[in-house]
Amino acid sequence: MRSVAVIGGGPAGLMAAEALVLGGAKVDVYDGMPSVGRKFLLAGKGGLNLTHSEPLEPFLARYGERREVLAPLLKGFGPEQLVAWVRELGFEVFTGTSGRIFPKGMKAAPLLRGWLHRLRQSGVRFHTRHRWRGWAESGGLLFDTPSGEAEVHADATVLAAGGGSWPKLGSDGAWVPLLARRNVAVIPLRSANCGFDVANGWSEHFARFAGQPLKPVVLGFADRNGAAFSKQGEFVITATGVEGSLVYAASAGVRDEIEATGAATINLDLLPDRSMERVIREVAHPRGARSLSSHLQSRTGIKGVKMALLRELVPPADFAEPERLAAAIKALPLRLVAPRPLAEAISTAGGVRFEALDEHLMIRALPGVFCAGEMLDWEAPTGGYLLTACMATGRTAGTGALAWLESLQREAA
């Protein structure tokens, strides 16, 4: 029986282990943390978003520049297959109003427990507190363990060590220099689905609104090449800037614009349900003895954090000009200058270039070594797209390792 070492106990590594053990391989999973699936559990703390129910073509479009290379993998294990897999584990799912798919009960822990039980019953062995440190001169895999350094030999290896976000949960990107030493092409890791810092920081007064949501708003953004983004939703004010679902949705383009030009300006429509003409009429309506804040609240509903943000960003003189004030309400410019650090990001962009891999995700420069999950150079928004692609690439790497081992056996025969 051929042996395979899977490095990383997240969704990609576990899916690779499942494909391998079902294919008859002897599988050992190594993880540097005291238990596997830690990021998976935290991601599902507020409700485990498994995947999305939209048709496959728009689903694939969520992967941007890596759509073409990921499409065959996601067609093999996409939303429908993932839902069927969850049901095979004994869990039912439901689709939310946004189209996102969740397990009934919402929690990640029961699903992970069921999955790990099935893997163990199938023969997968788990080795926690084993931090991968690269390769020994003999070709074996080196690990730091509670008992000291250990060397492991396997017939094939699947690397699923995660990206660089949430390092406290094990995804610290420590594998990057290990692969670079082996001349594997790796794009530098960057923050994805992340918050941003605003230019010059918030004033002391507005910083008191940190933690408050801004909703509903439409966030609009156009980069230097004319690519446009516009979506309604909500986000949260932070001590240094902004974060939250609407910001995450725009984060790839905003981050790239900041990297290219040093800053990116988003525009916020604070009253998305009202036309510019109506806002002008409401703002220009005589306010009598009322304060401007009371007038805006009465005529437009703007108050609290929205009013404070207007005060923060709009020149005082514009408040006396109804058309200028209305223009700010409908397209309030907010200049962003830096993504939050990688350790704070939801996910990671960058990683092992697909061009360094074959169609089975084997590293061309390292025969028998496969990559999966966030180690690969792709990114996607939240909404189930991240988890689906992690599991699809894990499955591809696992079946690819099986095929490679079978080819070795045929050659030996």
mmCIF file of C-alpha atoms in Angstrom:
data_model
loop_
_atom_site.group_PDB
_atom_site.id
_atom_site.type_symbol
_atom_site.label_atom_id
_atom_site.label_comp_id
_atom_site.label_asym_id
_atom_site.label_seq_id
_atom_site.Cartn_x
_atom_site.Cartn_y
_atom_site.Cartn_z
ATOM 1 C CA MET A 1 0.000 0.000 0.000
ATOM 2 C CA ARG A 2 1.441 3.357 -1.039
ATOM 3 C CA SER A 3 1.735 6.018 1.684
ATOM 4 C CA VAL A 4 0.819 9.697 1.397
ATOM 5 C CA ALA A 5 1.589 12.480 3.858
ATOM 6 C CA VAL A 6 -0.948 15.303 3.959
ATOM 7 C CA ILE A 7 0.443 18.458 5.567
ATOM 8 C CA GLY A 8 -2.351 20.612 6.940
ATOM 9 C CA GLY A 9 -5.607 19.605 8.611
ATOM 10 C CA GLY A 10 -7.904 22.242 7.158
ATOM 11 C CA PRO A 11 -10.719 21.590 4.650
ATOM 12 C CA ALA A 12 -8.342 21.189 1.691
ATOM 13 C CA GLY A 13 -6.082 18.743 3.533
ATOM 14 C CA LEU A 14 -8.982 16.737 4.927
ATOM 15 C CA MET A 15 -10.636 16.491 1.523
ATOM 16 C CA ALA A 16 -7.347 15.333 0.015
ATOM 17 C CA ALA A 17 -7.030 12.733 2.784
ATOM 18 C CA GLU A 18 -10.550 11.504 2.072
ATOM 19 C CA ALA A 19 -9.911 11.102 -1.646
ATOM 20 C CA LEU A 20 -6.645 9.306 -0.921
ATOM 21 C CA VAL A 21 -7.939 6.856 1.635
ATOM 22 C CA LEU A 22 -10.953 6.007 -0.511
ATOM 23 C CA GLY A 23 -8.479 5.291 -3.303
ATOM 24 C CA GLY A 24 -6.646 2.749 -1.168
ATOM 25 C CA ALA A 25 -3.683 4.800 0.034
ATOM 26 C CA LYS A 26 -2.217 4.803 3.520
ATOM 27 C CA VAL A 27 -2.803 8.372 4.708
ATOM 28 C CA ASP A 28 -1.211 10.363 7.512
ATOM 29 C CA VAL A 29 -2.314 13.947 8.199
ATOM 30 C CA TYR A 30 0.147 16.274 9.938
ATOM 31 C CA ASP A 31 -0.845 19.576 11.516
ATOM 32 C CA GLY A 32 1.159 22.031 13.600
ATOM 33 C CA MET A 33 -1.734 22.881 15.928
ATOM 34 C CA PRO A 34 -3.046 20.805 18.859
ATOM 35 C CA SER A 35 -6.140 19.911 16.808
ATOM 36 C CA VAL A 36 -7.147 20.045 13.158
ATOM 37 C CA GLY A 37 -9.718 22.273 11.485
ATOM 38 C CA ARG A 38 -9.252 25.294 13.741
ATOM 39 C CA LYS A 39 -9.757 27.934 11.066
ATOM 40 C CA PHE A 40 -12.724 25.953 9.757
ATOM 41 C CA LEU A 41 -14.299 26.082 13.204
ATOM 42 C CA LEU A 42 -13.712 29.792 13.674
ATOM 43 C CA ALA A 43 -14.995 30.602 10.182
ATOM 44 C CA GLY A 44 -18.204 28.787 11.089
ATOM 45 C CA LYS A 45 -18.619 30.401 14.486
ATOM 46 C CA GLY A 46 -21.348 32.736 13.267
ATOM 47 C CA GLY A 47 -22.798 30.182 10.853
ATOM 48 C CA LEU A 48 -20.881 27.866 8.536
ATOM 49 C CA ASN A 49 -21.313 29.168 4.992
ATOM 50 C CA LEU A 50 -20.641 26.035 2.961
ATOM 51 C CA THR A 51 -21.181 27.283 -0.567
ATOM 52 C CA HIS A 52 -23.531 29.365 -2.730
ATOM 53 C CA SER A 53 -26.634 28.437 -4.697
ATOM 54 C CA GLU A 54 -26.151 30.683 -7.723
ATOM 55 C CA PRO A 55 -25.773 29.048 -11.188
ATOM 56 C CA LEU A 56 -22.353 27.646 -11.971
ATOM 57 C CA GLU A 57 -21.258 30.254 -14.534
ATOM 58 C CA PRO A 58 -21.694 33.302 -12.244
ATOM 59 C CA PHE A 59 -20.294 31.156 -9.439
ATOM 60 C CA LEU A 60 -17.121 30.553 -11.450
ATOM 61 C CA ALA A 61 -16.862 34.257 -12.259
ATOM 62 C CA ARG A 62 -16.261 34.940 -8.555
ATOM 63 C CA TYR A 63 -12.719 33.587 -8.980
ATOM 64 C CA GLY A 64 -11.646 36.426 -11.264
ATOM 65 C CA GLU A 65 -8.379 35.879 -13.082
ATOM 66 C CA ARG A 66 -8.173 32.275 -11.890
ATOM 67 C CA ARG A 67 -11.609 31.330 -13.212
ATOM 68 C CA GLU A 68 -10.281 29.303 -16.142
ATOM 69 C CA VAL A 69 -7.844 27.213 -14.144
ATOM 70 C CA LEU A 70 -10.298 26.565 -11.305
ATOM 71 C CA ALA A 71 -13.305 25.845 -13.515
ATOM 72 C CA PRO A 72 -12.450 22.159 -14.224
ATOM 73 C CA LEU A 73 -11.838 21.553 -10.517
ATOM 74 C CA LEU A 74 -15.094 23.213 -9.466
ATOM 75 C CA LYS A 75 -17.062 21.400 -12.142
ATOM 76 C CA GLY A 76 -15.761 18.175 -10.625
ATOM 77 C CA PHE A 77 -16.533 19.221 -7.054
ATOM 78 C CA GLY A 78 -18.673 22.344 -6.937
ATOM 79 C CA PRO A 79 -21.693 23.512 -4.953
ATOM 80 C CA GLU A 80 -23.935 20.566 -5.889
ATOM 81 C CA GLN A 81 -21.290 17.992 -5.038
ATOM 82 C CA LEU A 82 -20.417 19.735 -1.798
ATOM 83 C CA VAL A 83 -24.060 19.735 -0.692
ATOM 84 C CA ALA A 84 -24.352 16.043 -1.572
ATOM 85 C CA TRP A 85 -21.173 15.357 0.411
ATOM 86 C CA VAL A 86 -22.574 17.147 3.472
ATOM 87 C CA ARG A 87 -25.740 15.078 3.250
ATOM 88 C CA GLU A 88 -23.661 11.900 3.034
ATOM 89 C CA LEU A 89 -22.146 12.897 6.358
ATOM 90 C CA GLY A 90 -25.679 12.985 7.786
ATOM 91 C CA PHE A 91 -26.374 16.724 7.776
ATOM 92 C CA GLU A 92 -29.107 18.637 5.987
ATOM 93 C CA VAL A 93 -28.611 22.101 4.517
ATOM 94 C CA PHE A 94 -30.708 25.174 3.819
ATOM 95 C CA THR A 95 -30.348 28.153 1.523
ATOM 96 C CA GLY A 96 -30.512 31.634 3.024
ATOM 97 C CA THR A 97 -32.174 34.646 1.439
ATOM 98 C CA SER A 98 -28.802 35.750 0.042
ATOM 99 C CA GLY A 99 -28.327 32.432 -1.740
ATOM 100 C CA ARG A 100 -25.708 31.226 0.718
ATOM 101 C CA ILE A 101 -25.946 27.586 1.780
ATOM 102 C CA PHE A 102 -25.555 26.526 5.425
ATOM 103 C CA PRO A 103 -25.890 23.293 7.371
ATOM 104 C CA LYS A 104 -29.052 23.156 9.432
ATOM 105 C CA GLY A 105 -27.981 24.140 12.916
ATOM 106 C CA MET A 106 -25.459 26.508 11.314
ATOM 107 C CA LYS A 107 -22.489 25.233 13.316
ATOM 108 C CA ALA A 108 -19.200 23.885 11.998
ATOM 109 C CA ALA A 109 -18.266 21.704 14.986
ATOM 110 C CA PRO A 110 -20.804 18.862 14.469
ATOM 111 C CA LEU A 111 -19.897 18.586 10.785
ATOM 112 C CA LEU A 112 -16.165 18.534 11.536
ATOM 113 C CA ARG A 113 -16.629 15.892 14.237
ATOM 114 C CA GLY A 114 -18.599 13.709 11.852
ATOM 115 C CA TRP A 115 -16.020 14.165 9.104
ATOM 116 C CA LEU A 116 -13.057 13.345 11.337
ATOM 117 C CA HIS A 117 -14.847 10.284 12.702
ATOM 118 C CA ARG A 118 -15.430 9.004 9.185
ATOM 119 C CA LEU A 119 -11.830 9.669 8.189
ATOM 120 C CA ARG A 120 -10.485 7.828 11.236
ATOM 121 C CA GLN A 121 -12.843 4.917 10.609
ATOM 122 C CA SER A 122 -11.502 4.790 7.058
ATOM 123 C CA GLY A 123 -7.940 4.521 8.346
ATOM 124 C CA VAL A 124 -6.613 8.085 8.191
ATOM 125 C CA ARG A 125 -4.133 8.764 10.985
ATOM 126 C CA PHE A 126 -3.709 12.223 12.504
ATOM 127 C CA HIS A 127 -0.522 13.686 13.952
ATOM 128 C CA THR A 128 -1.040 17.028 15.698
ATOM 129 C CA ARG A 129 1.645 19.393 16.991
ATOM 130 C CA HIS A 130 3.742 18.385 13.985
ATOM 131 C CA ARG A 131 5.035 21.569 12.356
ATOM 132 C CA TRP A 132 6.492 21.003 8.913
ATOM 133 C CA ARG A 133 10.027 22.349 8.434
ATOM 134 C CA GLY A 134 10.822 21.230 4.901
ATOM 135 C CA TRP A 135 12.823 18.321 3.564
ATOM 136 C CA ALA A 136 15.795 16.415 4.923
ATOM 137 C CA GLU A 137 18.811 15.675 2.730
ATOM 138 C CA SER A 138 17.475 12.143 2.413
ATOM 139 C CA GLY A 139 14.281 13.488 0.882
ATOM 140 C CA GLY A 140 12.151 12.820 3.936
ATOM 141 C CA LEU A 141 9.774 15.360 5.447
ATOM 142 C CA LEU A 142 11.036 17.149 8.554
ATOM 143 C CA PHE A 143 8.729 18.030 11.443
ATOM 144 C CA ASP A 144 9.132 19.738 14.777
ATOM 145 C CA THR A 145 7.189 17.682 17.311
ATOM 146 C CA PRO A 146 6.769 17.668 21.098
ATOM 147 C CA SER A 147 9.356 14.878 21.133
ATOM 148 C CA GLY A 148 11.856 16.750 18.972
ATOM 149 C CA GLU A 149 12.615 16.673 15.267
ATOM 150 C CA ALA A 150 11.074 13.822 13.295
ATOM 151 C CA GLU A 151 11.712 12.647 9.761
ATOM 152 C CA VAL A 152 8.872 11.077 7.787
ATOM 153 C CA HIS A 153 9.091 9.243 4.481
ATOM 154 C CA ALA A 154 6.060 8.925 2.212
ATOM 155 C CA ASP A 155 5.539 7.943 -1.399
ATOM 156 C CA ALA A 156 3.717 11.215 -2.125
ATOM 157 C CA THR A 157 2.926 14.445 -0.298
ATOM 158 C CA VAL A 158 -0.038 16.802 -0.383
ATOM 159 C CA LEU A 159 0.714 20.292 0.910
ATOM 160 C CA ALA A 160 -2.374 22.011 2.299
ATOM 161 C CA ALA A 161 -0.797 24.268 4.907
ATOM 162 C CA GLY A 162 -3.090 27.255 4.350
ATOM 163 C CA GLY A 163 -2.306 30.833 3.440
ATOM 164 C CA GLY A 164 -1.049 33.513 5.764
ATOM 165 C CA SER A 165 -4.215 34.789 7.430
ATOM 166 C CA TRP A 166 -5.163 33.929 11.008
ATOM 167 C CA PRO A 167 -1.667 32.655 11.953
ATOM 168 C CA LYS A 168 -2.770 31.888 15.522
ATOM 169 C CA LEU A 169 -4.879 29.107 14.036
ATOM 170 C CA GLY A 170 -1.953 27.639 12.103
ATOM 171 C CA SER A 171 -2.041 29.389 8.707
ATOM 172 C CA ASP A 172 1.141 31.417 9.063
ATOM 173 C CA GLY A 173 2.676 31.116 5.598
ATOM 174 C CA ALA A 174 5.845 29.557 7.012
ATOM 175 C CA TRP A 175 5.924 27.247 3.995
ATOM 176 C CA VAL A 176 6.743 30.082 1.549
ATOM 177 C CA PRO A 177 10.544 30.062 2.067
ATOM 178 C CA LEU A 178 10.540 26.250 2.159
ATOM 179 C CA LEU A 179 9.167 26.090 -1.365
ATOM 180 C CA ALA A 180 11.213 29.065 -2.563
ATOM 181 C CA ARG A 181 14.377 27.133 -1.673
ATOM 182 C CA ARG A 182 13.154 24.408 -4.017
ATOM 183 C CA ASN A 183 12.675 26.936 -6.831
ATOM 184 C CA VAL A 184 8.890 26.740 -6.710
ATOM 185 C CA ALA A 185 7.279 29.935 -8.039
ATOM 186 C CA VAL A 186 5.297 31.610 -5.260
ATOM 187 C CA ILE A 187 3.439 34.924 -5.535
ATOM 188 C CA PRO A 188 3.874 36.927 -2.289
ATOM 189 C CA LEU A 189 0.973 36.462 0.127
ATOM 190 C CA ARG A 190 -1.382 39.431 0.491
ATOM 191 C CA SER A 191 -4.493 40.264 2.461
ATOM 192 C CA ALA A 192 -7.812 39.288 0.870
ATOM 193 C CA ASN A 193 -11.339 39.863 2.179
ATOM 194 C CA CYS A 194 -9.831 42.445 4.480
ATOM 195 C CA GLY A 195 -10.461 45.826 6.048
ATOM 196 C CA PHE A 196 -8.645 49.045 5.164
ATOM 197 C CA ASP A 197 -7.164 52.081 6.870
ATOM 198 C CA VAL A 198 -8.430 55.532 5.907
ATOM 199 C CA ALA A 199 -6.133 58.373 4.894
ATOM 200 C CA ASN A 200 -4.884 60.360 7.904
ATOM 201 C CA GLY A 201 -6.944 58.285 10.323
ATOM 202 C CA TRP A 202 -10.225 59.250 11.956
ATOM 203 C CA SER A 203 -10.637 62.310 14.125
ATOM 204 C CA GLU A 204 -10.859 61.731 17.858
ATOM 205 C CA HIS A 205 -14.580 62.460 17.736
ATOM 206 C CA PHE A 206 -15.396 60.030 14.937
ATOM 207 C CA ALA A 207 -13.141 57.284 16.308
ATOM 208 C CA ARG A 208 -15.758 56.875 19.041
ATOM 209 C CA PHE A 209 -18.024 55.282 16.440
ATOM 210 C CA ALA A 210 -15.648 52.312 16.002
ATOM 211 C CA GLY A 211 -17.610 49.073 16.015
ATOM 212 C CA GLN A 212 -20.817 50.610 14.664
ATOM 213 C CA PRO A 213 -22.323 49.389 11.381
ATOM 214 C CA LEU A 214 -23.042 51.669 8.459
ATOM 215 C CA LYS A 215 -26.198 50.452 6.710
ATOM 216 C CA PRO A 216 -27.739 50.377 4.265
ATOM 217 C CA VAL A 217 -25.254 51.893 1.840
ATOM 218 C CA VAL A 218 -24.059 51.300 -1.689
ATOM 219 C CA LEU A 219 -20.283 51.072 -2.032
ATOM 220 C CA GLY A 220 -18.991 52.127 -5.429
ATOM 221 C CA PHE A 221 -15.443 51.876 -6.709
ATOM 222 C CA ALA A 222 -13.716 52.271 -10.069
ATOM 223 C CA ASP A 223 -10.034 51.517 -10.536
ATOM 224 C CA ARG A 224 -7.530 53.258 -12.810
ATOM 225 C CA ASN A 225 -8.414 50.899 -15.671
ATOM 226 C CA GLY A 226 -12.127 51.609 -15.473
ATOM 227 C CA ALA A 227 -13.168 48.359 -13.792
ATOM 228 C CA ALA A 228 -16.209 49.193 -11.668
ATOM 229 C CA PHE A 229 -17.759 47.740 -8.526
ATOM 230 C CA SER A 230 -21.109 48.661 -6.996
ATOM 231 C CA LYS A 231 -23.017 46.775 -4.346
ATOM 232 C CA GLN A 232 -25.487 47.484 -1.566
ATOM 233 C CA GLY A 233 -24.943 46.152 1.924
ATOM 234 C CA GLU A 234 -23.274 47.163 5.144
ATOM 235 C CA PHE A 235 -19.891 47.465 6.760
ATOM 236 C CA VAL A 236 -18.384 48.462 10.094
ATOM 237 C CA ILE A 237 -16.367 51.456 11.198
ATOM 238 C CA THR A 238 -13.102 50.450 12.877
ATOM 239 C CA ALA A 239 -10.584 52.394 14.933
ATOM 240 C CA THR A 240 -8.439 52.917 11.832
ATOM 241 C CA GLY A 241 -10.854 52.592 8.932
ATOM 242 C CA VAL A 242 -13.494 50.205 7.634
ATOM 243 C CA GLU A 243 -14.186 46.484 7.443
ATOM 244 C CA GLY A 244 -17.097 44.091 7.025
ATOM 245 C CA SER A 245 -18.934 42.196 4.310
ATOM 246 C CA LEU A 246 -19.418 45.062 1.845
ATOM 247 C CA VAL A 247 -15.786 46.158 2.161
ATOM 248 C CA TYR A 248 -14.604 42.555 1.796
ATOM 249 C CA ALA A 249 -16.581 42.223 -1.434
ATOM 250 C CA ALA A 250 -14.667 45.146 -2.945
ATOM 251 C CA SER A 251 -11.352 44.380 -1.284
ATOM 252 C CA ALA A 252 -9.471 42.725 -4.166
ATOM 253 C CA GLY A 253 -9.870 45.699 -6.480
ATOM 254 C CA VAL A 254 -9.293 48.240 -3.721
ATOM 255 C CA ARG A 255 -6.135 46.451 -2.563
ATOM 256 C CA ASP A 256 -4.762 46.224 -6.089
ATOM 257 C CA GLU A 257 -5.445 49.924 -6.680
ATOM 258 C CA ILE A 258 -3.637 50.876 -3.470
ATOM 259 C CA GLU A 259 -0.656 48.719 -4.468
ATOM 260 C CA ALA A 260 -0.532 50.373 -7.893
ATOM 261 C CA THR A 261 -1.176 54.013 -6.985
ATOM 262 C CA GLY A 262 -0.824 54.371 -3.215
ATOM 263 C CA ALA A 263 -4.509 54.974 -2.479
ATOM 264 C CA ALA A 264 -8.040 54.054 -3.562
ATOM 265 C CA THR A 265 -11.194 56.113 -3.215
ATOM 266 C CA ILE A 266 -14.527 54.418 -2.638
ATOM 267 C CA ASN A 267 -17.826 56.291 -2.895
ATOM 268 C CA LEU A 268 -20.668 55.695 -0.467
ATOM 269 C CA ASP A 269 -24.331 56.266 -1.255
ATOM 270 C CA LEU A 270 -25.805 56.838 2.197
ATOM 271 C CA LEU A 271 -29.394 56.874 0.884
ATOM 272 C CA PRO A 272 -29.502 54.146 -1.764
ATOM 273 C CA ASP A 273 -33.302 54.062 -1.843
ATOM 274 C CA ARG A 274 -33.635 57.739 -2.844
ATOM 275 C CA SER A 275 -32.767 59.550 -6.059
ATOM 276 C CA MET A 276 -30.431 62.513 -6.187
ATOM 277 C CA GLU A 277 -33.347 64.782 -7.103
ATOM 278 C CA ARG A 278 -35.335 63.710 -4.068
ATOM 279 C CA VAL A 279 -32.360 64.113 -1.738
ATOM 280 C CA ILE A 280 -31.789 67.646 -3.049
ATOM 281 C CA ARG A 281 -35.450 68.504 -2.416
ATOM 282 C CA GLU A 282 -35.351 67.106 1.112
ATOM 283 C CA VAL A 283 -32.083 68.819 2.019
ATOM 284 C CA ALA A 284 -33.235 72.149 0.546
ATOM 285 C CA HIS A 285 -36.552 72.074 2.397
ATOM 286 C CA PRO A 286 -36.742 75.007 4.861
ATOM 287 C CA ARG A 287 -35.620 73.830 8.298
ATOM 288 C CA GLY A 288 -36.712 76.767 10.378
ATOM 289 C CA ALA A 289 -35.206 76.766 13.856
ATOM 290 C CA ARG A 290 -34.144 73.141 13.719
ATOM 291 C CA SER A 291 -30.465 72.217 13.704
ATOM 292 C CA LEU A 292 -29.061 70.757 10.508
ATOM 293 C CA SER A 293 -28.708 67.374 12.206
ATOM 294 C CA SER A 294 -32.359 67.385 13.253
ATOM 295 C CA HIS A 295 -33.388 68.565 9.790
ATOM 296 C CA LEU A 296 -31.486 65.780 8.006
ATOM 297 C CA GLN A 297 -32.825 63.169 10.386
ATOM 298 C CA SER A 298 -36.379 64.392 9.871
ATOM 299 C CA ARG A 299 -36.229 64.748 6.079
ATOM 300 C CA THR A 300 -33.849 61.913 5.121
ATOM 301 C CA GLY A 301 -33.423 59.629 8.114
ATOM 302 C CA ILE A 302 -29.691 60.314 8.283
ATOM 303 C CA LYS A 303 -28.496 60.192 11.887
ATOM 304 C CA GLY A 304 -25.936 58.611 14.169
ATOM 305 C CA VAL A 305 -22.889 57.188 12.418
ATOM 306 C CA LYS A 306 -24.038 58.335 8.974
ATOM 307 C CA MET A 307 -24.375 61.924 10.182
ATOM 308 C CA ALA A 308 -21.040 61.711 11.962
ATOM 309 C CA LEU A 309 -19.372 60.395 8.797
ATOM 310 C CA LEU A 310 -20.744 63.333 6.820
ATOM 311 C CA ARG A 311 -19.337 65.711 9.424
ATOM 312 C CA GLU A 312 -16.016 63.866 9.255
ATOM 313 C CA LEU A 313 -15.612 64.000 5.485
ATOM 314 C CA VAL A 314 -17.610 66.922 4.090
ATOM 315 C CA PRO A 315 -16.192 70.471 4.198
ATOM 316 C CA PRO A 316 -18.258 72.697 6.548
ATOM 317 C CA ALA A 317 -19.106 75.115 3.740
ATOM 318 C CA ASP A 318 -20.859 72.330 1.768
ATOM 319 C CA PHE A 319 -23.453 71.880 4.494
ATOM 320 C CA ALA A 320 -24.864 75.287 3.555
ATOM 321 C CA GLU A 321 -25.224 74.280 -0.104
ATOM 322 C CA PRO A 322 -28.108 71.790 -0.638
ATOM 323 C CA GLU A 323 -26.804 70.476 -3.958
ATOM 324 C CA ARG A 324 -23.278 69.916 -2.647
ATOM 325 C CA LEU A 325 -24.567 68.267 0.506
ATOM 326 C CA ALA A 326 -26.910 66.049 -1.486
ATOM 327 C CA ALA A 327 -24.031 65.098 -3.787
ATOM 328 C CA ALA A 328 -21.983 64.072 -0.751
ATOM 329 C CA ILE A 329 -24.871 62.029 0.656
ATOM 330 C CA LYS A 330 -25.253 60.161 -2.641
ATOM 331 C CA ALA A 331 -21.526 59.734 -3.370
ATOM 332 C CA LEU A 332 -19.435 60.348 -0.272
ATOM 333 C CA PRO A 333 -15.741 59.842 -1.171
ATOM 334 C CA LEU A 334 -13.630 57.900 1.305
ATOM 335 C CA ARG A 335 -9.903 57.565 0.627
ATOM 336 C CA LEU A 336 -8.304 54.293 1.685
ATOM 337 C CA VAL A 337 -4.530 53.958 1.904
ATOM 338 C CA ALA A 338 -3.657 50.493 3.236
ATOM 339 C CA PRO A 339 -5.189 47.037 3.655
ATOM 340 C CA ARG A 340 -5.137 45.679 7.162
ATOM 341 C CA PRO A 341 -2.286 43.252 7.954
ATOM 342 C CA LEU A 342 -2.401 39.722 6.626
ATOM 343 C CA ALA A 343 -2.901 38.320 10.131
ATOM 344 C CA GLU A 344 -6.249 40.155 10.320
ATOM 345 C CA ALA A 345 -7.513 39.185 6.866
ATOM 346 C CA ILE A 346 -10.257 36.636 6.276
ATOM 347 C CA SER A 347 -8.239 34.965 3.536
ATOM 348 C CA THR A 348 -5.090 35.197 1.455
ATOM 349 C CA ALA A 349 -4.227 36.195 -2.086
ATOM 350 C CA GLY A 350 -1.019 34.971 -3.690
ATOM 351 C CA GLY A 351 0.609 31.600 -3.220
ATOM 352 C CA VAL A 352 1.978 28.858 -5.447
ATOM 353 C CA ARG A 353 1.498 29.822 -9.082
ATOM 354 C CA PHE A 354 -0.732 27.475 -11.040
ATOM 355 C CA GLU A 355 1.831 27.701 -13.817
ATOM 356 C CA ALA A 356 4.216 25.819 -11.506
ATOM 357 C CA LEU A 357 1.726 22.923 -11.295
ATOM 358 C CA ASP A 358 0.345 20.324 -13.647
ATOM 359 C CA GLU A 359 -3.384 19.734 -14.142
ATOM 360 C CA HIS A 360 -3.436 17.467 -11.074
ATOM 361 C CA LEU A 361 -1.877 20.214 -8.893
ATOM 362 C CA MET A 362 1.489 18.452 -8.704
ATOM 363 C CA ILE A 363 4.483 20.781 -8.466
ATOM 364 C CA ARG A 364 6.419 20.273 -11.691
ATOM 365 C CA ALA A 365 9.746 20.894 -9.964
ATOM 366 C CA LEU A 366 8.913 18.413 -7.176
ATOM 367 C CA PRO A 367 7.404 15.208 -8.593
ATOM 368 C CA GLY A 368 5.084 13.565 -6.087
ATOM 369 C CA VAL A 369 4.370 16.811 -4.205
ATOM 370 C CA PHE A 370 0.894 18.293 -4.656
ATOM 371 C CA CYS A 371 -0.633 21.587 -3.449
ATOM 372 C CA ALA A 372 -4.167 22.478 -2.410
ATOM 373 C CA GLY A 373 -6.261 25.145 -0.726
ATOM 374 C CA GLU A 374 -5.112 28.648 0.121
ATOM 375 C CA MET A 375 -1.501 27.768 -0.648
ATOM 376 C CA LEU A 376 -2.463 28.254 -4.288
ATOM 377 C CA ASP A 377 -2.534 31.609 -6.071
ATOM 378 C CA TRP A 378 -6.272 32.344 -6.175
ATOM 379 C CA GLU A 379 -8.749 34.401 -4.209
ATOM 380 C CA ALA A 380 -12.512 34.772 -3.982
ATOM 381 C CA PRO A 381 -15.046 36.751 -1.976
ATOM 382 C CA THR A 382 -16.755 35.393 1.096
ATOM 383 C CA GLY A 383 -20.088 33.675 0.558
ATOM 384 C CA GLY A 384 -19.036 30.033 0.373
ATOM 385 C CA TYR A 385 -16.646 30.489 -2.551
ATOM 386 C CA LEU A 386 -13.522 30.119 -0.399
ATOM 387 C CA LEU A 387 -14.546 26.856 1.242
ATOM 388 C CA THR A 388 -15.827 25.340 -2.004
ATOM 389 C CA ALA A 389 -12.574 25.987 -3.858
ATOM 390 C CA CYS A 390 -10.455 24.772 -0.942
ATOM 391 C CA MET A 391 -12.318 21.469 -0.946
ATOM 392 C CA ALA A 392 -12.283 21.207 -4.743
ATOM 393 C CA THR A 393 -8.514 21.733 -4.898
ATOM 394 C CA GLY A 394 -8.033 19.290 -2.015
ATOM 395 C CA ARG A 395 -10.001 16.640 -3.852
ATOM 396 C CA THR A 396 -8.046 17.302 -7.046
ATOM 397 C CA ALA A 397 -4.705 17.041 -5.255
ATOM 398 C CA GLY A 398 -5.776 13.806 -3.565
ATOM 399 C CA THR A 399 -6.971 12.125 -6.747
ATOM 400 C CA GLY A 400 -3.923 13.504 -8.557
ATOM 401 C CA ALA A 401 -1.599 11.879 -6.026
ATOM 402 C CA LEU A 402 -3.431 8.583 -6.487
ATOM 403 C CA ALA A 403 -3.038 8.785 -10.251
ATOM 404 C CA TRP A 404 0.651 9.583 -9.942
ATOM 405 C CA LEU A 405 1.245 6.640 -7.576
ATOM 406 C CA GLU A 406 -0.608 4.352 -9.966
ATOM 407 C CA SER A 407 1.593 5.553 -12.814
ATOM 408 C CA LEU A 408 4.672 4.664 -10.772
ATOM 409 C CA GLN A 409 3.314 1.187 -10.160
ATOM 410 C CA ARG A 410 2.652 0.664 -13.847
ATOM 411 C CA GLU A 411 6.180 1.801 -14.684
ATOM 412 C CA ALA A 412 7.621 -0.533 -12.050
ATOM 413 C CA ALA A 413 5.633 -3.439 -13.468
#
